Amino acid sequence: VCVCVFSHQARCDVDRQYLFFMKAPTTPSPFRWHQDDPSSFSAASFAAALASLNATSTDKLSVGLTFQWELLDCFLSPHTCSSSATVAGLHNFLDNAVKFNVPVAVTLDPFQFYYQSNLWNFYDPSQPGYNPDNVANVEWTDWSNTSAAMIAWRNWGSQFRMPTPQPNIVAPKLLAAVRAAVTGAVQGIRSWYEQQSPAGQQLLVAVKLGEEIDVGANFFFYPHGNDIFRQYPHNTSHDPTYGLDRTKGLAGGLAAVGYNMLQTLGLRYSGGPPTRQEVTRGVQHYFRNAIDAAVEAWPLLNDTSNQRLLHAHAGYVGDPLLIEWSSPMVWPAVPTYSFYVGPQDVPGQPGLASALQTFDPSQHLFAAGEFFCMSCRSQSEWYRAITTLLNSPYGRLKCASVYNLDPFVSSPGALAALHQLLAESRA
């Protein structure tokens, strides 16, 4: 995969791929990165992260770092993040990439957390941003706004309540907020980039928009979810815990959402729940808005070379029941997906190859925005999981972000497998 950041650069190492490691803000030891504290992205923290990997990049496989900035709120809490702190943190992160000569990727996510935007609260005068009109910005479980979800649930290893419901990802007010937030963050990256030497510029490998954009997966909703919340607003012990069942389609056996999205787009106003094709259109509409904002803020992102700095990360993708593989395929972004696998799995499906052939017939380029082998327990298992991803039969993998650094380092055999891969790539 091409290492050149933009097509006007002279040299391009067409075989290079990247493994990035994400430091989750929920794992503070031995250091903590958090967007509300720009100073946390320090030289000492970079040194500690790189020392934990003890990995030297090669011409074919580079090891780097990544982080996920939320643009409409903080990651989980507290709800005190600001756009100025985000830009300052980005600059510190990128400056240390140059200091340590390590490739990096950044995620700008306006989706997973949006409490601070005040666009969700249509029902509670005691909470920030109360406005009954906000019902247009959240998802409904049927065609009437009386079915609007008040909260949601999420499972990132274990289930927890989200204080915000699934957003209506095509709501005009939400898209305006997304556009403004993306513009500010991208302008911050651009200002840093334009002050760097060509060698420093090459260290920025990906600017990813969104983190698993989907409908009904990262914000899932139990049947009678509002009744549960009204009866037990501060007590989750009565919440159902059976969660999503991917074998039961988009809604996962739970309450379907996305009706508001369909009406906002003018696709239809009656009938059954959203189909995977309709949700795909909604996700693409969301990405089109964010990508247009990014390119307008930094025209150099409208790159059509065989590298492409801009990425778009969709979630809950898979044939035949889930969102379509084409959902993040909005030019010029590199379509990006999450792959949580076992040691015998092949990440992706033939549908990914078919979609890439239609979208990007000359390059077939894609990326893994999140990757981890959940059941790998040995060097051989980790080696197989990583090499299978790097040598995908479905397209040309540009890069993969391992989520997260700490569990990878502590997983038996993971570091040994990484070092084996790097040694082989030097041969």
mmCIF file of N, CA and C in Angstrom, residues 299-350:
data_model
loop_
_atom_site.group_PDB
_atom_site.id
_atom_site.type_symbol
_atom_site.label_atom_id
_atom_site.label_comp_id
_atom_site.label_asym_id
_atom_site.label_seq_id
_atom_site.Cartn_x
_atom_site.Cartn_y
_atom_site.Cartn_z
ATOM 1 N N PRO A 299 -8.712 21.497 1.125
ATOM 2 C CA PRO A 299 -8.890 20.936 -0.214
ATOM 3 C C PRO A 299 -7.899 19.835 -0.568
ATOM 4 N N LEU A 300 -6.739 19.825 0.076
ATOM 5 C CA LEU A 300 -5.755 18.788 -0.213
ATOM 6 C C LEU A 300 -6.269 17.389 0.147
ATOM 7 N N LEU A 301 -7.322 17.327 0.981
ATOM 8 C CA LEU A 301 -7.900 16.034 1.318
ATOM 9 C C LEU A 301 -8.652 15.414 0.150
ATOM 10 N N ASN A 302 -8.948 16.192 -0.852
ATOM 11 C CA ASN A 302 -9.644 15.655 -2.026
ATOM 12 C C ASN A 302 -8.642 14.949 -2.924
ATOM 13 N N ASP A 303 -7.971 13.988 -2.322
ATOM 14 C CA ASP A 303 -6.869 13.281 -2.957
ATOM 15 C C ASP A 303 -7.377 11.998 -3.593
ATOM 16 N N THR A 304 -6.995 11.748 -4.814
ATOM 17 C CA THR A 304 -7.450 10.553 -5.519
ATOM 18 C C THR A 304 -6.297 9.633 -5.896
ATOM 19 N N SER A 305 -5.155 9.778 -5.204
ATOM 20 C CA SER A 305 -4.027 8.893 -5.479
ATOM 21 C C SER A 305 -4.303 7.518 -4.876
ATOM 22 N N ASN A 306 -3.308 6.656 -4.936
ATOM 23 C CA ASN A 306 -3.505 5.318 -4.387
ATOM 24 C C ASN A 306 -3.125 5.260 -2.910
ATOM 25 N N GLN A 307 -3.220 6.397 -2.209
ATOM 26 C CA GLN A 307 -3.076 6.395 -0.754
ATOM 27 C C GLN A 307 -4.335 6.907 -0.085
ATOM 28 N N ARG A 308 -4.668 8.168 -0.313
ATOM 29 C CA ARG A 308 -5.882 8.788 0.197
ATOM 30 C C ARG A 308 -5.851 8.902 1.724
ATOM 31 N N LEU A 309 -5.678 10.121 2.189
ATOM 32 C CA LEU A 309 -5.533 10.399 3.610
ATOM 33 C C LEU A 309 -6.849 10.288 4.362
ATOM 34 N N LEU A 310 -7.945 10.616 3.709
ATOM 35 C CA LEU A 310 -9.244 10.665 4.363
ATOM 36 C C LEU A 310 -9.874 9.273 4.420
ATOM 37 N N HIS A 311 -10.401 8.913 5.600
ATOM 38 C CA HIS A 311 -11.064 7.635 5.800
ATOM 39 C C HIS A 311 -12.472 7.873 6.332
ATOM 40 N N ALA A 312 -13.371 6.895 6.150
ATOM 41 C CA ALA A 312 -14.727 6.943 6.692
ATOM 42 C C ALA A 312 -15.040 5.581 7.291
ATOM 43 N N HIS A 313 -15.460 5.559 8.570
ATOM 44 C CA HIS A 313 -15.561 4.318 9.328
ATOM 45 C C HIS A 313 -17.024 3.994 9.634
ATOM 46 N N ALA A 314 -17.527 2.946 9.017
ATOM 47 C CA ALA A 314 -18.899 2.488 9.237
ATOM 48 C C ALA A 314 -18.914 1.311 10.204
ATOM 49 N N GLY A 315 -20.062 1.147 10.898
ATOM 50 C CA GLY A 315 -20.204 0.043 11.833
ATOM 51 C C GLY A 315 -21.361 -0.864 11.482
ATOM 52 N N TYR A 316 -21.394 -2.038 12.162
ATOM 53 C CA TYR A 316 -22.485 -3.005 12.059
ATOM 54 C C TYR A 316 -22.719 -3.423 10.606
ATOM 55 N N VAL A 317 -21.611 -3.726 9.934
ATOM 56 C CA VAL A 317 -21.638 -4.091 8.515
ATOM 57 C C VAL A 317 -21.517 -5.605 8.381
ATOM 58 N N GLY A 318 -22.243 -6.171 7.439
ATOM 59 C CA GLY A 318 -22.073 -7.594 7.153
ATOM 60 C C GLY A 318 -23.209 -8.166 6.341
ATOM 61 N N ASP A 319 -22.883 -9.091 5.466
ATOM 62 C CA ASP A 319 -23.880 -9.795 4.659
ATOM 63 C C ASP A 319 -24.348 -11.050 5.397
ATOM 64 N N PRO A 320 -25.604 -11.443 5.243
ATOM 65 C CA PRO A 320 -26.626 -10.818 4.392
ATOM 66 C C PRO A 320 -27.602 -9.912 5.141
ATOM 67 N N LEU A 321 -27.416 -9.759 6.456
ATOM 68 C CA LEU A 321 -28.471 -9.139 7.268
ATOM 69 C C LEU A 321 -28.179 -7.719 7.730
ATOM 70 N N LEU A 322 -26.910 -7.349 7.842
ATOM 71 C CA LEU A 322 -26.562 -6.079 8.473
ATOM 72 C C LEU A 322 -26.374 -4.988 7.428
ATOM 73 N N ILE A 323 -25.798 -3.852 7.838
ATOM 74 C CA ILE A 323 -25.598 -2.735 6.918
ATOM 75 C C ILE A 323 -24.647 -3.164 5.802
ATOM 76 N N GLU A 324 -24.836 -2.621 4.622
ATOM 77 C CA GLU A 324 -24.063 -3.063 3.459
ATOM 78 C C GLU A 324 -22.613 -2.570 3.520
ATOM 79 N N TRP A 325 -21.730 -3.329 2.885
ATOM 80 C CA TRP A 325 -20.304 -2.977 2.850
ATOM 81 C C TRP A 325 -20.066 -1.632 2.171
ATOM 82 N N SER A 326 -20.977 -1.209 1.342
ATOM 83 C CA SER A 326 -20.802 0.064 0.627
ATOM 84 C C SER A 326 -21.113 1.275 1.487
ATOM 85 N N SER A 327 -21.555 1.096 2.729
ATOM 86 C CA SER A 327 -22.016 2.236 3.529
ATOM 87 C C SER A 327 -20.957 3.323 3.744
ATOM 88 N N PRO A 328 -19.650 3.017 3.880
ATOM 89 C CA PRO A 328 -18.669 4.097 4.003
ATOM 90 C C PRO A 328 -18.001 4.468 2.678
ATOM 91 N N MET A 329 -18.519 3.961 1.584
ATOM 92 C CA MET A 329 -17.867 4.190 0.293
ATOM 93 C C MET A 329 -18.379 5.485 -0.317
ATOM 94 N N VAL A 330 -17.783 6.575 0.152
ATOM 95 C CA VAL A 330 -18.099 7.924 -0.310
ATOM 96 C C VAL A 330 -16.769 8.580 -0.682
ATOM 97 N N TRP A 331 -16.597 8.868 -1.934
ATOM 98 C CA TRP A 331 -15.328 9.351 -2.451
ATOM 99 C C TRP A 331 -14.993 10.730 -1.876
ATOM 100 N N PRO A 332 -13.685 10.984 -1.570
ATOM 101 C CA PRO A 332 -12.505 10.152 -1.803
ATOM 102 C C PRO A 332 -12.065 9.343 -0.585
ATOM 103 N N ALA A 333 -12.940 9.117 0.375
ATOM 104 C CA ALA A 333 -12.540 8.445 1.608
ATOM 105 C C ALA A 333 -12.210 6.970 1.376
ATOM 106 N N VAL A 334 -11.263 6.470 2.156
ATOM 107 C CA VAL A 334 -10.971 5.042 2.195
ATOM 108 C C VAL A 334 -12.016 4.376 3.087
ATOM 109 N N PRO A 335 -12.801 3.436 2.573
ATOM 110 C CA PRO A 335 -13.807 2.779 3.413
ATOM 111 C C PRO A 335 -13.137 1.976 4.527
ATOM 112 N N THR A 336 -13.702 2.118 5.725
ATOM 113 C CA THR A 336 -13.057 1.592 6.922
ATOM 114 C C THR A 336 -14.085 0.850 7.761
ATOM 115 N N TYR A 337 -13.634 -0.266 8.391
ATOM 116 C CA TYR A 337 -14.538 -1.161 9.103
ATOM 117 C C TYR A 337 -13.891 -1.627 10.404
ATOM 118 N N SER A 338 -14.706 -2.236 11.249
ATOM 119 C CA SER A 338 -14.207 -2.868 12.470
ATOM 120 C C SER A 338 -14.175 -4.380 12.282
ATOM 121 N N PHE A 339 -13.099 -4.984 12.770
ATOM 122 C CA PHE A 339 -12.952 -6.437 12.684
ATOM 123 C C PHE A 339 -12.513 -6.971 14.049
ATOM 124 N N TYR A 340 -13.445 -7.565 14.759
ATOM 125 C CA TYR A 340 -13.135 -8.273 15.993
ATOM 126 C C TYR A 340 -13.266 -9.760 15.687
ATOM 127 N N VAL A 341 -12.154 -10.459 15.746
ATOM 128 C CA VAL A 341 -12.076 -11.785 15.136
ATOM 129 C C VAL A 341 -11.534 -12.814 16.121
ATOM 130 N N GLY A 342 -11.586 -14.063 15.689
ATOM 131 C CA GLY A 342 -10.904 -15.163 16.339
ATOM 132 C C GLY A 342 -9.712 -15.575 15.490
ATOM 133 N N PRO A 343 -8.860 -16.445 15.997
ATOM 134 C CA PRO A 343 -7.633 -16.790 15.277
ATOM 135 C C PRO A 343 -7.855 -17.488 13.949
ATOM 136 N N GLN A 344 -9.018 -18.083 13.736
ATOM 137 C CA GLN A 344 -9.281 -18.784 12.485
ATOM 138 C C GLN A 344 -10.123 -17.962 11.504
ATOM 139 N N ASP A 345 -10.522 -16.764 11.892
ATOM 140 C CA ASP A 345 -11.404 -15.958 11.057
ATOM 141 C C ASP A 345 -10.649 -15.233 9.949
ATOM 142 N N VAL A 346 -11.345 -15.004 8.852
ATOM 143 C CA VAL A 346 -10.856 -14.159 7.771
ATOM 144 C C VAL A 346 -11.677 -12.870 7.811
ATOM 145 N N PRO A 347 -11.093 -11.746 8.214
ATOM 146 C CA PRO A 347 -11.868 -10.509 8.313
ATOM 147 C C PRO A 347 -12.456 -10.099 6.964
ATOM 148 N N GLY A 348 -13.739 -9.732 6.977
ATOM 149 C CA GLY A 348 -14.400 -9.329 5.748
ATOM 150 C C GLY A 348 -15.238 -10.455 5.169
ATOM 151 N N GLN A 349 -15.814 -10.169 3.999
ATOM 152 C CA GLN A 349 -16.660 -11.125 3.287
ATOM 153 C C GLN A 349 -16.515 -10.875 1.794
ATOM 154 N N PRO A 350 -16.944 -11.822 0.967
ATOM 155 C CA PRO A 350 -16.910 -11.560 -0.483
ATOM 156 C C PRO A 350 -17.663 -10.298 -0.880
#
